[in-house]
Coordinates of C-alpha atoms and ligand atoms in Angstrom, one line a residue:
M1 CA -35.0 -9.5 3.3
T2 CA -35.0 -6.1 2.6
A3 CA -33.5 -3.7 5.0
R4 CA -34.9 -0.3 6.1
I5 CA -32.2 2.0 6.3
P6 CA -33.1 5.4 8.0
Q7 CA -32.1 8.5 6.2
P8 CA -29.9 10.4 7.3
G9 CA -27.3 8.4 8.9
F10 CA -24.6 9.7 11.4
G11 CA -21.0 9.5 10.3
T12 CA -18.4 9.1 13.1
S13 CA -15.0 8.8 11.5
G14 CA -12.4 10.7 12.9
H15 CA -14.2 11.4 16.2
E16 CA -12.9 9.2 18.9
G17 CA -13.5 9.0 22.7
A18 CA -15.7 11.7 24.6
E19 CA -15.9 13.8 21.5
C20 CA -17.4 10.8 19.6
T21 CA -19.7 9.9 22.3
E22 CA -20.8 13.4 22.8
N23 CA -21.5 13.8 19.2
V24 CA -23.5 10.6 18.9
V25 CA -25.6 11.2 21.9
R26 CA -26.3 14.5 20.4
A27 CA -27.2 13.1 17.0
L28 CA -29.4 10.4 18.3
E29 CA -31.4 13.0 20.8
A30 CA -31.9 15.2 17.7
G31 CA -33.5 12.3 15.8
Y32 CA -31.0 10.6 13.7
R33 CA -31.8 6.7 13.8
H34 CA -28.8 5.2 11.9
V35 CA -25.2 5.4 13.1
D36 CA -22.1 4.3 11.1
T37 CA -19.0 3.2 12.5
A38 CA -16.4 0.8 11.6
Q39 CA -13.5 -1.2 13.4
M40 CA -11.1 1.0 11.7
Y41 CA -12.4 4.2 13.6
D42 CA -11.4 3.1 17.0
N43 CA -14.4 4.5 18.2
E44 CA -16.9 1.6 18.7
D45 CA -16.5 1.8 22.4
A46 CA -17.4 5.7 22.3
V47 CA -20.5 5.0 20.1
G48 CA -21.3 1.8 22.5
D49 CA -21.4 4.5 25.3
A50 CA -23.4 7.0 23.4
L51 CA -25.9 4.4 22.7
A52 CA -26.0 3.7 26.4
Q53 CA -26.4 7.1 27.4
A54 CA -28.8 8.6 24.9
D55 CA -32.6 8.8 25.8
V56 CA -33.4 6.5 22.6
D57 CA -34.1 2.8 22.8
R58 CA -31.5 0.7 21.1
E59 CA -34.1 -1.3 18.9
D60 CA -35.0 2.1 17.4
V61 CA -31.3 3.0 16.3
F62 CA -30.0 1.3 13.0
L63 CA -26.2 0.5 13.8
A64 CA -23.7 -0.3 11.4
T65 CA -20.2 -1.4 11.5
K66 CA -17.4 -2.4 9.2
V67 CA -14.9 -5.4 9.3
K68 CA -11.6 -3.5 8.7
P69 CA -9.4 -4.8 5.6
E70 CA -6.7 -6.8 7.7
N71 CA -9.8 -8.8 9.5
L72 CA -11.3 -10.0 6.3
G73 CA -9.7 -13.5 6.6
G74 CA -12.8 -15.8 7.4
E75 CA -12.0 -16.7 11.0
D76 CA -11.0 -12.9 11.9
V77 CA -14.4 -11.9 10.2
V78 CA -15.8 -13.9 13.0
E79 CA -13.8 -13.2 15.8
S80 CA -13.4 -9.5 15.0
T81 CA -17.4 -9.1 14.7
Q82 CA -17.5 -10.6 18.2
E83 CA -15.0 -8.0 19.5
S84 CA -17.0 -5.1 17.8
L85 CA -20.0 -6.1 19.4
D86 CA -18.3 -6.2 22.8
R87 CA -17.1 -2.9 22.4
L88 CA -20.3 -1.6 21.2
G89 CA -22.0 -3.2 24.0
V90 CA -24.9 -4.7 21.8
D91 CA -26.0 -8.5 21.0
A92 CA -26.0 -7.6 17.1
V93 CA -25.5 -4.8 14.6
D94 CA -28.1 -4.0 12.1
L95 CA -25.8 -3.9 9.3
L96 CA -22.0 -5.3 8.9
Y97 CA -20.0 -4.2 5.9
V98 CA -16.9 -5.4 4.4
H99 CA -15.0 -2.1 4.6
W100 CA -13.0 -2.4 1.4
P101 CA -12.0 -5.5 -0.6
L102 CA -8.4 -5.2 0.0
D103 CA -6.0 -6.7 1.9
A104 CA -7.0 -10.0 3.6
Y105 CA -10.3 -10.0 1.7
E106 CA -10.4 -13.0 -0.4
P107 CA -14.2 -13.8 -1.5
Q108 CA -14.5 -17.3 -1.2
D109 CA -13.2 -17.0 2.3
T110 CA -14.4 -13.8 3.6
L111 CA -17.9 -13.8 2.2
P112 CA -19.0 -17.1 3.8
A113 CA -17.7 -15.8 7.0
M114 CA -20.2 -12.7 6.7
D115 CA -22.9 -15.3 6.1
E116 CA -21.9 -17.1 9.2
V117 CA -21.9 -14.1 11.3
R118 CA -25.3 -13.3 9.9
D119 CA -26.5 -16.8 10.8
R120 CA -25.3 -16.7 14.5
G121 CA -27.5 -13.6 14.7
W122 CA -24.6 -11.0 15.4
A123 CA -25.6 -9.0 12.3
R124 CA -29.2 -8.5 10.9
H125 CA -27.9 -7.7 7.2
V126 CA -24.5 -7.9 5.5
G127 CA -23.4 -4.7 3.4
L128 CA -20.3 -4.1 1.0
S129 CA -18.2 -0.8 0.8
N130 CA -15.8 0.4 -1.7
F131 CA -16.7 -2.2 -4.4
D132 CA -16.9 -1.6 -8.2
V133 CA -19.6 -3.5 -10.3
A134 CA -17.3 -6.4 -11.0
H135 CA -16.8 -7.0 -7.4
L136 CA -20.2 -6.6 -6.5
D137 CA -21.3 -9.2 -8.9
E138 CA -18.9 -11.5 -7.7
A139 CA -19.7 -11.2 -3.9
R140 CA -23.7 -11.5 -4.6
D141 CA -22.9 -14.9 -6.4
I142 CA -20.9 -16.0 -3.4
L143 CA -23.1 -14.6 -0.5
D144 CA -26.2 -16.5 0.8
S145 CA -27.1 -13.2 2.3
P146 CA -28.7 -10.5 0.4
V147 CA -26.6 -7.1 0.0
V148 CA -28.8 -4.7 1.5
A149 CA -26.4 -1.6 1.2
H150 CA -23.3 -0.6 -0.7
Q151 CA -21.5 2.6 1.1
V152 CA -19.3 4.4 -1.3
E153 CA -18.1 7.9 -1.7
C154 CA -20.8 10.0 -3.2
H155 CA -21.7 13.7 -3.4
P156 CA -22.3 16.3 -6.1
W157 CA -18.8 16.2 -7.3
L158 CA -18.8 12.4 -7.6
Q159 CA -22.2 11.2 -8.1
Q160 CA -21.7 7.5 -8.9
D161 CA -24.7 7.3 -11.5
E162 CA -23.5 3.5 -12.3
L163 CA -23.2 2.4 -8.7
V164 CA -26.6 4.1 -7.7
A165 CA -28.2 2.7 -10.7
Y166 CA -27.0 -0.9 -9.9
G167 CA -28.0 -0.4 -6.3
R168 CA -31.7 0.5 -7.6
D169 CA -31.7 -2.4 -9.9
H170 CA -30.7 -5.0 -7.3
D171 CA -32.5 -3.4 -4.3
I172 CA -29.2 -2.2 -2.7
T173 CA -29.3 1.1 -0.8
T174 CA -26.3 3.0 -1.9
V175 CA -24.9 4.6 1.4
A176 CA -23.1 8.1 0.3
Y177 CA -20.3 8.7 2.4
C178 CA -18.5 12.2 2.5
P179 CA -21.9 13.5 1.4
I180 CA -21.0 17.0 1.9
M181 CA -17.6 16.9 0.3
Q182 CA -16.0 16.6 3.8
G183 CA -17.3 19.9 4.7
R184 CA -16.5 21.5 1.1
A185 CA -19.6 21.9 0.0
D186 CA -19.9 25.6 0.4
E187 CA -16.9 25.8 -2.2
D188 CA -19.2 24.8 -4.7
E189 CA -21.0 27.9 -6.6
T190 CA -23.9 26.0 -7.8
L191 CA -24.9 24.8 -4.2
T192 CA -24.3 28.1 -2.9
E193 CA -26.5 29.8 -5.0
I194 CA -29.3 27.3 -4.6
A195 CA -28.8 27.9 -1.0
D196 CA -29.0 31.5 -0.9
A197 CA -32.7 30.7 -2.5
H198 CA -33.7 28.5 0.2
D199 CA -32.2 30.5 3.2
A200 CA -30.0 27.3 3.8
T201 CA -26.5 26.4 3.7
A202 CA -24.7 24.9 0.8
H203 CA -24.2 21.8 2.9
Q204 CA -28.0 21.4 3.6
I205 CA -28.5 21.6 0.0
A206 CA -25.9 18.8 -1.0
L207 CA -27.8 16.8 1.7
A208 CA -31.4 17.8 0.4
W209 CA -30.2 16.6 -3.1
H210 CA -29.2 13.0 -1.4
H211 CA -32.6 13.0 0.4
Q212 CA -34.3 13.4 -3.1
R213 CA -32.3 10.6 -4.7
D214 CA -34.0 7.5 -5.0
G215 CA -32.2 4.5 -3.4
V216 CA -29.4 6.9 -1.6
V217 CA -28.9 7.3 2.2
A218 CA -26.5 10.1 3.3
I219 CA -24.2 9.6 6.2
P220 CA -22.9 13.1 7.2
K221 CA -20.7 13.4 9.9
G222 CA -20.9 16.8 12.2
S223 CA -20.2 18.3 15.6
G224 CA -22.1 21.3 17.5
D225 CA -25.0 23.0 15.5
H226 CA -24.2 21.0 12.5
V227 CA -25.8 17.8 14.0
E228 CA -29.3 19.7 13.8
A229 CA -28.6 21.5 10.8
N230 CA -28.0 18.4 8.6
L231 CA -30.8 16.8 10.2
G232 CA -33.1 19.8 9.0
A233 CA -31.9 19.5 5.3
S234 CA -34.6 16.6 4.9
E235 CA -37.0 19.3 5.0
I236 CA -35.6 21.2 2.2
D237 CA -37.7 20.8 -1.0
L238 CA -35.7 21.1 -4.2
S239 CA -37.5 21.9 -7.3
D240 CA -36.8 19.6 -10.5
E241 CA -34.6 22.4 -12.3
E242 CA -32.5 22.8 -9.1
V243 CA -31.9 19.0 -8.9
A244 CA -31.0 18.9 -12.5
R245 CA -28.4 21.8 -12.1
I246 CA -26.9 19.8 -9.0
D247 CA -26.9 16.6 -11.3
D248 CA -25.0 18.5 -13.8
I249 CA -22.2 19.5 -11.5
D250 CA -20.4 16.2 -11.6
H251 CA -16.9 16.4 -12.2
E252 CA -15.6 13.0 -11.0
E253 CA -13.6 14.7 -7.9
R254 CA -12.8 11.8 -5.5
L255 CA -11.9 13.0 -1.8
V256 CA -10.8 9.7 -0.6
D257 CA -7.8 8.1 -1.6
P258 CA -8.0 4.2 -1.1
D259 CA -4.4 3.7 -0.4
A260 CA -4.4 6.7 2.2
A261 CA -7.6 5.7 3.7
V262 CA -6.7 2.0 4.5
W263 CA -3.2 2.5 5.4
N264 CA -3.0 5.8 7.3
R265 CA -6.8 5.9 8.2
Ligands
NAP1 N1 -16.8 3.3 4.2 C1 -15.8 4.0 4.0 O1 -14.7 3.7 3.5 C2 -16.0 5.5 4.4 C3 -15.1 6.6 4.1 C4 -14.9 7.8 4.6 C5 -16.3 8.2 5.4 N2 -17.2 7.1 5.7 C6 -18.3 7.6 6.7 O2 -18.9 8.4 6.0 C7 -19.1 9.6 7.1 C8 -19.2 11.0 6.6 O3 -18.0 11.1 5.5 P1 -17.0 12.4 6.3 O4 -17.1 12.5 7.8 O5 -15.6 11.7 5.6 O6 -17.4 13.5 5.4 P2 -18.6 14.6 5.5 O7 -19.7 14.0 6.4 O8 -19.0 14.7 3.9 O9 -17.9 16.2 6.1 C9 -17.6 15.8 7.5 C10 -17.3 17.4 7.6 O10 -18.0 18.4 7.3 C11 -18.0 19.2 8.4 N3 -19.5 19.7 8.6 C12 -20.5 18.6 8.9 N4 -21.7 19.6 8.7 C13 -21.4 20.6 8.5 C14 -22.5 21.9 8.3 N5 -23.8 21.8 8.2 N6 -21.9 22.9 7.7 C15 -20.5 23.2 7.7 N7 -19.7 22.1 7.7 C16 -20.1 21.0 8.1 C17 -17.7 18.5 9.7 O11 -17.0 19.3 10.5 P3 -17.8 19.6 11.9 O12 -17.2 18.2 12.8 O13 -17.4 21.0 12.5 O14 -19.2 19.6 12.0 C18 -16.5 17.6 9.1 O15 -15.4 18.2 8.9 C19 -17.9 9.2 7.9 O16 -17.9 9.7 9.3 C20 -17.7 7.7 8.0 O17 -18.9 7.3 8.8 C21 -16.8 6.1 5.2

């Protein structure tokens, strides 16, 4: 079953408690229909509070969470997903990812458990995050469920052409994390020049570029007015020449260090 994954999604890492709830309520009421959380972010309860408070129906929101590496042993996948649902206050999530193929990740143990969670109706779809092509091939061979999304770091400085092409070939949406380079899009000269021409910000131009990329959905995080500004970026129409200039930026700069991300959050 192909999943329709709303663009853009709303990222939540690093926001906890009331701050997280406030941002997610604001995002939902502004029009985002996809929220991205994870067991690792310690904010599933705050996201659940936002879902309960926002003037938006649960069934209109595409809700994604991720099983953290230490919970990727088969039994722990099932048990920790049930705990995630309790914290989120929902019967099911729309998408459940393997967060990183690390630590307790053992394909023959982890992936059948992801299928089981889906069979129980706790996750409508299964996704993977931070895989390479070899690990994606292996996981797709083992899983009964289709992989509907692959979430990776992806932005104008790290465009992930190989993984995006793989996703297009296999009907897997590439969900782009750090889509505005963790707020550093305005350090990029090409993005700021194009932004000036559109009376927009460099962050919005980065998001418009994701939006025009076939098979990619971006999940920016933001607070305050950034919430609406990032949503509004979908309205910006970049010319073919502007897209080509951004395509040429790529200098393979990775912002998330897997070791730091997993062990220090
Ligand atoms: N699967 C994984 O392993 C993984 C890893 C990392 C992230 N993620 C997911 O991806 C989401 C997004 O990544 P991210 O949060 O690391 O980075 P990001 O979305 O690229 O950047 C977020 C930063 O940009 C700032 N910002 C947002 N909109 C802005 C705007 N219009 N103008 C200026 N600054 C702006 C935010 O500050 P303000 O709060 O002040 O707006 C925040 O500091 C995360 O929240 C998380 O859900 C997943």
